[in-house]
Tab-separated table of C-alpha atoms in Angstrom:
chain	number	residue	atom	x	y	z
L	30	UNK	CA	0.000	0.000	0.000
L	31	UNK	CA	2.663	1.903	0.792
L	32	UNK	CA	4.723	1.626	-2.313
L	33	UNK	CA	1.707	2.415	-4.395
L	34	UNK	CA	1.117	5.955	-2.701
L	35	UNK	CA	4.657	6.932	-3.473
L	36	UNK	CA	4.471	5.651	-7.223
L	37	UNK	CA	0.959	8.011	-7.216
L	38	UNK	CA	2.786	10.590	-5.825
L	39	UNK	CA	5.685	9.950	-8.332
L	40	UNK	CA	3.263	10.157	-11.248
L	41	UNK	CA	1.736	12.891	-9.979
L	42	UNK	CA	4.739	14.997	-9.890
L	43	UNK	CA	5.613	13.799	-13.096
L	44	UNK	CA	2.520	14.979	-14.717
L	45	UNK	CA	2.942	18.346	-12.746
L	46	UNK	CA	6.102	18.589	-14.235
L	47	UNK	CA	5.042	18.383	-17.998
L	48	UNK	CA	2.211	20.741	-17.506
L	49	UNK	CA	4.435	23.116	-16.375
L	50	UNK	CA	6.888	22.693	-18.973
L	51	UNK	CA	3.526	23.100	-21.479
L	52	UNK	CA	2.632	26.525	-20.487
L	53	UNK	CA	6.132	27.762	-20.325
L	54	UNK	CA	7.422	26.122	-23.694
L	55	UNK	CA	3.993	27.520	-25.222
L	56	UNK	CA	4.363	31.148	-23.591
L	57	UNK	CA	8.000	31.447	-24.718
L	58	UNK	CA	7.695	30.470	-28.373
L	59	UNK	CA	4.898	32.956	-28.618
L	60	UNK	CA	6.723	35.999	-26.819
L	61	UNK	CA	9.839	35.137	-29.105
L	62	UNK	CA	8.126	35.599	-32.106
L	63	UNK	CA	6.116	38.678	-31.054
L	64	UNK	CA	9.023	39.978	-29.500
L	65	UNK	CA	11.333	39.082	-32.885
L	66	UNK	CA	8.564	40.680	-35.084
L	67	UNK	CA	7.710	44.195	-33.346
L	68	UNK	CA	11.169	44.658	-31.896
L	69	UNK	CA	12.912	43.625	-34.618
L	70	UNK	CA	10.401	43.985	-37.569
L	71	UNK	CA	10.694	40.655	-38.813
L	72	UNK	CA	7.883	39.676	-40.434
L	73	UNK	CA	8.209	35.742	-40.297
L	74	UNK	CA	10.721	35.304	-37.608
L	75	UNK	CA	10.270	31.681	-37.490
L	76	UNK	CA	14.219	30.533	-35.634
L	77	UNK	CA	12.662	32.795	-32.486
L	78	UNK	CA	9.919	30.239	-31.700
L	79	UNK	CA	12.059	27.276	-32.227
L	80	UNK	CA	14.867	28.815	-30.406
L	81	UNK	CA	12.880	29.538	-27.749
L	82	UNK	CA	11.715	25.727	-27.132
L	83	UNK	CA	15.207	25.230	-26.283
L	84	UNK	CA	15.353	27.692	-23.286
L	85	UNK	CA	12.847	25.275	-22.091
L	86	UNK	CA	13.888	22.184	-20.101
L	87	UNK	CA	12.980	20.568	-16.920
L	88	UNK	CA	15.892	22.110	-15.343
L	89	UNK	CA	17.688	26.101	-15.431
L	90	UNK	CA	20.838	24.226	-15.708
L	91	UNK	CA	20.318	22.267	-18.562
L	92	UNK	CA	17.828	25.024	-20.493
L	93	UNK	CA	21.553	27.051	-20.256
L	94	UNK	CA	23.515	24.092	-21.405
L	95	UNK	CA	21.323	22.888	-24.548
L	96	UNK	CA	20.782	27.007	-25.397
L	97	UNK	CA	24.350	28.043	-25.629
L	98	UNK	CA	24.828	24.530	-27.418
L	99	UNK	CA	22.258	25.515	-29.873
L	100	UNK	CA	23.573	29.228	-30.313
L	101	UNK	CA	26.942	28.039	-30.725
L	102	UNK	CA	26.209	25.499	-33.358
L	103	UNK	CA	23.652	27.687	-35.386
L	104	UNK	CA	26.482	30.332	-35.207
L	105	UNK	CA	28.978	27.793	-36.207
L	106	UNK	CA	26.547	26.527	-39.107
L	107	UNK	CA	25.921	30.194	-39.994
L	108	UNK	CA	29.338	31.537	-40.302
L	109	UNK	CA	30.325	28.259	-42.374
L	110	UNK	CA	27.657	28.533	-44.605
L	111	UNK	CA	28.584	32.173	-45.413
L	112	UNK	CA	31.840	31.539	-47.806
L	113	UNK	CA	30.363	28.500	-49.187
L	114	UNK	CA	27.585	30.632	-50.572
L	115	UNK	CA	29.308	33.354	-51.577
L	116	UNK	CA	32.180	31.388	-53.444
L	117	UNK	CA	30.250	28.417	-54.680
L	118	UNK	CA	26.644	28.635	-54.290
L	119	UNK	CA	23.746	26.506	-53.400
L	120	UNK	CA	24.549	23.316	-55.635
L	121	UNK	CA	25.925	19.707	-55.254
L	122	UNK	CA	29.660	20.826	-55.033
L	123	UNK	CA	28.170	23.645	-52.252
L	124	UNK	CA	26.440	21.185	-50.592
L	125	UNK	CA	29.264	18.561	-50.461
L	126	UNK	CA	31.728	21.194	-48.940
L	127	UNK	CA	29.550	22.402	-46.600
L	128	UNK	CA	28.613	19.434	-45.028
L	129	UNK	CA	32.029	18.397	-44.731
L	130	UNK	CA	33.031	20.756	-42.584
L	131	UNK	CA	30.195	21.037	-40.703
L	132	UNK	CA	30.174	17.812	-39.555
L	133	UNK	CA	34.072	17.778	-38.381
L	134	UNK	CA	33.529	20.844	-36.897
L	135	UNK	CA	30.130	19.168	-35.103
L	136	UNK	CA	32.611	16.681	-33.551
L	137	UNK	CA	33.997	19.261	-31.152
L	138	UNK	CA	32.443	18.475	-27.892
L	139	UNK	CA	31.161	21.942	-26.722
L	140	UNK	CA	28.333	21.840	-29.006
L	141	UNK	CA	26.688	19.067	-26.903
L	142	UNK	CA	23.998	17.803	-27.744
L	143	UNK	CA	22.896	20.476	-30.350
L	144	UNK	CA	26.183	19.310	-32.310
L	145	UNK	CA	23.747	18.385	-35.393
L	146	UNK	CA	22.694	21.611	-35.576
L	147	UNK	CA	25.977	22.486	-36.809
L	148	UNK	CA	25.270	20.775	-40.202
L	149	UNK	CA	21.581	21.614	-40.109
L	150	UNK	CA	22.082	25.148	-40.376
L	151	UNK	CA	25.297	25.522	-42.360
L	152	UNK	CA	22.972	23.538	-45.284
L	153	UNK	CA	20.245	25.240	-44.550
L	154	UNK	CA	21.056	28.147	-44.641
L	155	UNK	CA	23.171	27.843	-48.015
L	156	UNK	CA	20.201	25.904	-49.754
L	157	UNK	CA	17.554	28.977	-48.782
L	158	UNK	CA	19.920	31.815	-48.640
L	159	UNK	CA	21.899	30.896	-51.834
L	160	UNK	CA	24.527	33.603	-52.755
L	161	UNK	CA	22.385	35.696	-50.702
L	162	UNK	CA	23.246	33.959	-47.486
L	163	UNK	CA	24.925	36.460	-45.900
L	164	UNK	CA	21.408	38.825	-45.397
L	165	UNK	CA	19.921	35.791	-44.714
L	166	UNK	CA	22.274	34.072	-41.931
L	167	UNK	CA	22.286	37.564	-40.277
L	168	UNK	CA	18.639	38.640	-39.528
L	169	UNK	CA	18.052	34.715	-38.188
L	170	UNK	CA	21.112	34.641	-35.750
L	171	UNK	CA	19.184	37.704	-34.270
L	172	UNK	CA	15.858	35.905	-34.025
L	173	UNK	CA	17.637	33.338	-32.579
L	174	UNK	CA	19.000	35.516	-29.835
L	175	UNK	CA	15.564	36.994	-29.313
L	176	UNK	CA	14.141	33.229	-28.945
L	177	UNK	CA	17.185	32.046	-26.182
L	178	UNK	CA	16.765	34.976	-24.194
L	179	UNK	CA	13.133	34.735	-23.926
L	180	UNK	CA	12.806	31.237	-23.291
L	181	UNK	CA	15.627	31.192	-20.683
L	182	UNK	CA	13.850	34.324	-19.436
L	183	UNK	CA	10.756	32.466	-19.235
L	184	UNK	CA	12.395	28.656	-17.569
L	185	UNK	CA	14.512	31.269	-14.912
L	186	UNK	CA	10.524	33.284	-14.174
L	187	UNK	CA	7.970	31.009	-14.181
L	188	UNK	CA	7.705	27.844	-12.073
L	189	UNK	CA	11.576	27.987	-11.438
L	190	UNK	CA	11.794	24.159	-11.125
L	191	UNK	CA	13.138	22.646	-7.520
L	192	UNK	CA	12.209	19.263	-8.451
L	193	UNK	CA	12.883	17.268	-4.790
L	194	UNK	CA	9.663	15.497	-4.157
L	195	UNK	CA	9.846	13.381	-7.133
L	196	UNK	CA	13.152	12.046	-5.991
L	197	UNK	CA	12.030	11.719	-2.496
L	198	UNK	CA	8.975	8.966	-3.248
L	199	UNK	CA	11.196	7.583	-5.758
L	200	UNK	CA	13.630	6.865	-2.752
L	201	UNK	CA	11.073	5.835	-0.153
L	202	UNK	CA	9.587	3.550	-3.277
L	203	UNK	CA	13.184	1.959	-3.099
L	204	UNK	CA	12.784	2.444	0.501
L	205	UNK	CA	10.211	0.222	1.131
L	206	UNK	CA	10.920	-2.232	-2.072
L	207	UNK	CA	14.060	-3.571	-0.089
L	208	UNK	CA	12.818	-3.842	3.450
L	209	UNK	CA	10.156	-6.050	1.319
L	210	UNK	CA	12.831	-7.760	0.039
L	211	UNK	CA	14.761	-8.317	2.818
L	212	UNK	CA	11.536	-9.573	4.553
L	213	UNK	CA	11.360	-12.001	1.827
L	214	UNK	CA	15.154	-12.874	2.257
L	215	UNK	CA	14.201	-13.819	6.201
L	216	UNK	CA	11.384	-16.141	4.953
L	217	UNK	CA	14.344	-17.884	2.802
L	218	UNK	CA	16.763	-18.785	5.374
L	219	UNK	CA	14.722	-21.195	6.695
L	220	UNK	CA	13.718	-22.653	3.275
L	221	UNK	CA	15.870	-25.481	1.799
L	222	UNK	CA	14.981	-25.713	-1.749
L	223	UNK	CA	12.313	-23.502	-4.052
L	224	UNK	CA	13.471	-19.930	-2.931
L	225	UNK	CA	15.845	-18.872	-4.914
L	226	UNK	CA	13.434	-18.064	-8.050
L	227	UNK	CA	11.130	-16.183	-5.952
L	228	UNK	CA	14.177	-14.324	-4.676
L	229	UNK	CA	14.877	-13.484	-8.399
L	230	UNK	CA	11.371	-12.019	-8.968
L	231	UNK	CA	12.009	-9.948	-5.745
L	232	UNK	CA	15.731	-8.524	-6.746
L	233	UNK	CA	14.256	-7.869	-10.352
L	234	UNK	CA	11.946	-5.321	-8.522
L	235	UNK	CA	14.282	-4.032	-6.425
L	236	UNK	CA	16.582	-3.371	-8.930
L	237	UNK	CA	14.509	-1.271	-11.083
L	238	UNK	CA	13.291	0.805	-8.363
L	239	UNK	CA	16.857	1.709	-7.761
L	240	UNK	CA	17.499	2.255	-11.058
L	241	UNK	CA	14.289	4.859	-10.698
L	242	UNK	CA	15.825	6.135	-7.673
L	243	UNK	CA	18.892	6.998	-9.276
L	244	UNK	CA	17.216	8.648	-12.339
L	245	UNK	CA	15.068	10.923	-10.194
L	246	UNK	CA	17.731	11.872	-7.969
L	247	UNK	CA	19.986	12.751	-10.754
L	248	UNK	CA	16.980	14.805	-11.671
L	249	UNK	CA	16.261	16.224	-8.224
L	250	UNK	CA	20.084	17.203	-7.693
L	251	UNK	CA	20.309	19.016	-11.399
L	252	UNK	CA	16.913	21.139	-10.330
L	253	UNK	CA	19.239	23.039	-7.967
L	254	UNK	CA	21.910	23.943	-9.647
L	255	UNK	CA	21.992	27.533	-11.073
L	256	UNK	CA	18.737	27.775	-9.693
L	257	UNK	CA	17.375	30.964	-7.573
L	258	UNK	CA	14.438	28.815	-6.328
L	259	UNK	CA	16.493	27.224	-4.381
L	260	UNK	CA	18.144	29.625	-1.520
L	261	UNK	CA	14.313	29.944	-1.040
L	262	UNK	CA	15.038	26.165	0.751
L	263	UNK	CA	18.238	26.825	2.078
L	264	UNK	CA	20.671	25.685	-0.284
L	265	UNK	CA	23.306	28.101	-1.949
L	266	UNK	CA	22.768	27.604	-5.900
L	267	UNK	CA	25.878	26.653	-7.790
L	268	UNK	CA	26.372	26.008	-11.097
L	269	UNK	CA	28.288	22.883	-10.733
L	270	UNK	CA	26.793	22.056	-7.389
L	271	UNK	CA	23.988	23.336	-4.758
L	272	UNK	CA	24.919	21.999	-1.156
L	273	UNK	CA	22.172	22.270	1.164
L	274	UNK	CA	20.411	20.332	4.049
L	275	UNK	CA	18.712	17.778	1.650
L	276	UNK	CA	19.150	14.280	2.875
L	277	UNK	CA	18.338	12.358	0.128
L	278	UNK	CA	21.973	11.690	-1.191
L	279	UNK	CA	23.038	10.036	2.131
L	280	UNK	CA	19.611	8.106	2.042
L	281	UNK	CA	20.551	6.687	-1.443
L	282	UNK	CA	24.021	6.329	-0.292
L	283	UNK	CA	22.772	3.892	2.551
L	284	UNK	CA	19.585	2.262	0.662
L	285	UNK	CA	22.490	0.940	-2.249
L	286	UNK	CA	24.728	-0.344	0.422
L	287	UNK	CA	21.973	-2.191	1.754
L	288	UNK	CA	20.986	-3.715	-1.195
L	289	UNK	CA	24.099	-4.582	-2.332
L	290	UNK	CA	24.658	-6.226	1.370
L	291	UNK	CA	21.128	-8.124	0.865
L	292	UNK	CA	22.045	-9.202	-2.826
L	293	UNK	CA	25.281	-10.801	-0.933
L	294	UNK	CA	23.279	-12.496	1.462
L	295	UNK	CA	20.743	-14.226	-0.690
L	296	UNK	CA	24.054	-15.027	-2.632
L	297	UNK	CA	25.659	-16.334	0.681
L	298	UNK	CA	22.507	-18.730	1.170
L	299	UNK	CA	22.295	-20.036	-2.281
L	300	UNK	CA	26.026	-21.175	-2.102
L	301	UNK	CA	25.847	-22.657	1.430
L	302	UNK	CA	22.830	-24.798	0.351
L	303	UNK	CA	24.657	-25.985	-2.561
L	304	UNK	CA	27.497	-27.262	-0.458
L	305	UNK	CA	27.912	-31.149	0.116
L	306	UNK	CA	29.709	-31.165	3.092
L	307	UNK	CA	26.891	-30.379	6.430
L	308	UNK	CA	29.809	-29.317	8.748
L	309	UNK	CA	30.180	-25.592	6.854
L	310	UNK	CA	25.939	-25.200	6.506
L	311	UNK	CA	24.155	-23.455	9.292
L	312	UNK	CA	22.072	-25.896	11.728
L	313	UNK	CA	18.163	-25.055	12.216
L	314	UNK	CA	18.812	-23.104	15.082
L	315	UNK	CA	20.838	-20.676	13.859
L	316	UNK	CA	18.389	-20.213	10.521
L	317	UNK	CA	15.240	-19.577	13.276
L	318	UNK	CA	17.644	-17.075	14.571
L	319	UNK	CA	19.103	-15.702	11.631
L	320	UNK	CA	15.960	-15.290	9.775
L	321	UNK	CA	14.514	-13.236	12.745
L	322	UNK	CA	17.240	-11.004	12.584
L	323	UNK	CA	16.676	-9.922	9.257
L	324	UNK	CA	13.331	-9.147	9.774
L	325	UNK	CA	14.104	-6.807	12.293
L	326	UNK	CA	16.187	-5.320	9.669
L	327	UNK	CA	13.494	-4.770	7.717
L	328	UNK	CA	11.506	-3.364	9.950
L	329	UNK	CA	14.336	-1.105	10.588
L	330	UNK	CA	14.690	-0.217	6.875
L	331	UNK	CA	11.346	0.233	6.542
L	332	UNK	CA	12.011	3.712	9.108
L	333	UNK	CA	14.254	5.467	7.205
L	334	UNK	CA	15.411	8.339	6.913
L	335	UNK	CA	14.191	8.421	10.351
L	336	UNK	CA	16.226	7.095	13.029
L	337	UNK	CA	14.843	4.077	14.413
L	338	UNK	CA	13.725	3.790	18.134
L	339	UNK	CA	16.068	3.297	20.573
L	340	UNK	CA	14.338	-0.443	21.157
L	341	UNK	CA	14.537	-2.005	17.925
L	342	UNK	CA	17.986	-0.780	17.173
L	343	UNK	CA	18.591	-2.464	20.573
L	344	UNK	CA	17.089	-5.758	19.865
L	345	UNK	CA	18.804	-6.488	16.553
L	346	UNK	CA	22.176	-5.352	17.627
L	347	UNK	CA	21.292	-7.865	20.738
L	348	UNK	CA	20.561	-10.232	18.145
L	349	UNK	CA	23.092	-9.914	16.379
L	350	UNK	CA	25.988	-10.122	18.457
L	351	UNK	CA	24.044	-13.251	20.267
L	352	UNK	CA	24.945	-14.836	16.820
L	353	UNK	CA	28.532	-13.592	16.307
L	354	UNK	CA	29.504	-14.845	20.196
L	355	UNK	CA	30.302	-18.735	18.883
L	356	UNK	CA	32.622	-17.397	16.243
L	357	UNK	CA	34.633	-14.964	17.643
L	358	UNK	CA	37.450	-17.287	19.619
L	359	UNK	CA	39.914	-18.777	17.562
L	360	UNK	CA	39.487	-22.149	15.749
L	361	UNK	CA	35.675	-21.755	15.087
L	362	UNK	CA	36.235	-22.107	11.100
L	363	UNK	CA	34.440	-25.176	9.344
L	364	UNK	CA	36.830	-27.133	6.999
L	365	UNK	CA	38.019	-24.953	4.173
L	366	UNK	CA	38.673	-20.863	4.103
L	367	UNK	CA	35.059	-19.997	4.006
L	368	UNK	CA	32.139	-20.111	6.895
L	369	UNK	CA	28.938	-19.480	5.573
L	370	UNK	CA	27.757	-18.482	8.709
L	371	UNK	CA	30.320	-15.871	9.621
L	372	UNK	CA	29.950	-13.832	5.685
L	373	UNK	CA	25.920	-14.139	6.411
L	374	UNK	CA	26.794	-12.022	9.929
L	375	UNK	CA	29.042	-9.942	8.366
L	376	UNK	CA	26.464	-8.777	5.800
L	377	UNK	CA	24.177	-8.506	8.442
L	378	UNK	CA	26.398	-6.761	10.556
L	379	UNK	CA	26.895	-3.827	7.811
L	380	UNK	CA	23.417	-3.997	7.288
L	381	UNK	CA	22.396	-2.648	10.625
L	382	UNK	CA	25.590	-0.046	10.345
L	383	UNK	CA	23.672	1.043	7.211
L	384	UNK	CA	20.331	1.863	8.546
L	385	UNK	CA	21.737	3.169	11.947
L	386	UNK	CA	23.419	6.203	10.085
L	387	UNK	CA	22.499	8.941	10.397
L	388	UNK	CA	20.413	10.861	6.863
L	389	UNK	CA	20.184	14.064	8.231
C-alpha cells in the first residue's frame, strides 16, 4: 500500500512537471516571435519560436547548457555557410563542402547535444539563402538571440523548477521495495529448496526501483543547480553544485549499500545450500535465529530516513551479536577458508551499520 502511494505521488509529480513545462514552452515560443517581429520587424521570424523551445527544459541548468549549445552550433553553421555561398553557391559541389566541414567541426564536444545543428544550419542556410546567405544568416542569428533569451527568461521566471519530491517517493519507493525484500530474504533462510526463483522475482523489482531512484535523484540534484528557487530552501545555488540540508543523497548512499549487502546475502545462502559437506551449513537453530534477525532489519529499513527507536535498534544489535559470540574465539572455522555463517553475519552486521546512520 505503501509503495503504491509513493508511485501516485511519483506520477503525480511527473505529470505536474510536464504541464508546467507546457505553459512555459507555449508562452515562450509565442513571446519570441512577437518579440522578434515588433522589436525587430521581422515579419516571419520563425528561428525565435524554435529557439525559444530550447530555453525550455525541466531544469535552469540544462535550459543554459542545450541554449548556448544551440547558439553556438547555429552560429557555427551560420558563419560556415557564409563563404560556401558566396564562393560556390547553393549546388551539389556547395552542398558537399559544406557538409564536410560542418560535420568535423560538429565533432567538437562543446556543441553538446545540439552538435547536429551544426550541419543543419550551415545547409540550410546555403540551400535557402543561396549567394544571398549572408542577409539571410544575419537577420536569423538575431531571431535566434531573441528566442534564447526569452525562453531562458521564461524557464529562470515562471515555475523555477526545484524538483525534490519526485526524488524523495522515488527513494522511499526503493525504501520500502528492499525492506520487502529483505523480509522475503528472512522467509528464505529457513527454506531449503524452491526460494531462490522467488528471490529473483524480488531482486528484479528491487533493482529497477533503484534504477528509478537513481534517475530521479539525478533529476532532483540538477533542479538546484543555477537555480534561484532554491536559496528559497536553504541551499546556496551553484552552477556545478547546490549543497544544502537535503538528505536524500546520504539516504541513497545507505539504501544501495543495503541492497548490495542483501544481494550478498541471498548469494551467501544459495552457495551454502549448494554445499555437500553439512559441517560448513548453518544448523536449524541458527536459521530460526538468523531469519529473525533480518526481519528486524526490515523493519528497521522500513524507518528510514528516520532514526529508528532506541528499542529495535537495541534488539537487533542484541541479536546480532548473540549470533557472532560462537565465532569470535579462535578455531571456530568449518573445513576450508570460508564459513557461511560468519559472511551471512558480516552482511548482516553492515546492514544494521547502514540503517543506523544517520540521513540528516
Amino acid at each position: 500500500m505503501t509503495g503504491t502511494l509513493h508511485a501516485v505521488r511519483g506520477r503525480k509529480a511527473y505529470w505536474q512537471e510536464r504541464a508546467e513545462i507546457t505553459v512555459k514552452a507555449v508562452a515562450a515560443s509565442v513571446l519570441a516571435w512577437l518579440a522578434a517581429r515588433w522589436l525587430l520587424d521581422h515579419q516571419q521570424p520563425y528561428f525565435a519560436p524554435l529557439a525559444a523551445l530550447l530555453g525550455v527544459y525541466p531544469t535552469i541548468a540544462r535550459s543554459l547548457r542545450e541554449s548556448l549549445g544551440y547558439a553556438a552550433g547555429f552560429l557555427a553553421g551560420g558563419l560556415l555557410a557564409i563563404p560556401v555561398g558566396l564562393l560556390i553557391g547553393p549546388n551539389a559541389l556547395g552542398i558537399a563542402a559544406v557538409l564536410v566541414v560542418a560535420l568535423v567541426v560538429s565533432e567538437w564536444k562543446w556543441f553538446g547535444d545540439q552538435a547536429s545543428q551544426v550541419a543543419f544550419t550551415a545547409l540550410f542556410a546555403l540551400l535557402v539563402g543561396g549567394h544571398e546567405v549572408v542577409s539571410y544568416v544575419l537577420p536569423r542569428l538575431a531571431d535566434v538571440a531573441v528566442g534564447l533569451v526569452v525562453g531562458l527568461s521564461i524557464s529562470a521566471v515562471v515555475f523555477p523548477p526545484v524538483r525534490l519530491s519526485r526524488a524523495e517517493n522515488a527513494l522511499l519507493g526503493m525504501r520500502d521495495t528492499l525492506s520487502d525484500a529483505t523480509a522475503r530474504l528472512a522467509e528464505a533462510v529457513t527454506e531449503e529448496d524452491g526460494w531462490w526463483s522467488h528471490w529473483r522475482e524480488h531482486e528484479r523489482q528491487l533493482l529497477g526501483t533503484q534504477d528509478q531512484a537513481h534517475r530521479a535523484y539525478d533529476h532532483g540534484r540538477e533542479s538546484l543547480r543555477a537555480n534561484p528557487r532554491a536559496r528559497l530552501r536553504g541551499y546556496r545555488a551553484r552552477w556545478q553544485e547546490a549543497s544544502g540540508p537535503w538528505p536524500a543523497p546520504r539516504l541513497l548512499n545507505a539504501l544501495d549499500q543495503a541492497t548490495a549487502n542483501l544481494r550478498s546475502i541471498a548469494g551467501t545462502l544459495r552457495e551454502a545450500n549448494d554445499l555437500e559437506d553439512d559441517t560448513t551449513r548453518y544448523d536449524p537453530t541458527f536459521r530460526g535465529e538468523y531469519a529473525h534477525l533480518m526481519r528486524c532489519v526490515a523493519e528497521l529499513i522500513r524507518k528510514l530516513p528516520e532514526l529508528a527507536d532506541a528499542g529495535s535498534l537495541e534488539e537487533a544489535d542484541g541479536m546480532q551479536k548473540r549470533l557472532e559470540a560462537p565465532h569470535r574465539s579462535p578455531g571456530t572455522d568449518g573445513p576450508g577458508l570460508w564459513d557461511p555463517q560468519k559472511e551471512l553475519l558480516r552482511l548482516s552486521r553492515r546492514m544494521l551499520d547502514d540503517v543506523r546512520t544517520p540521513m540528516s
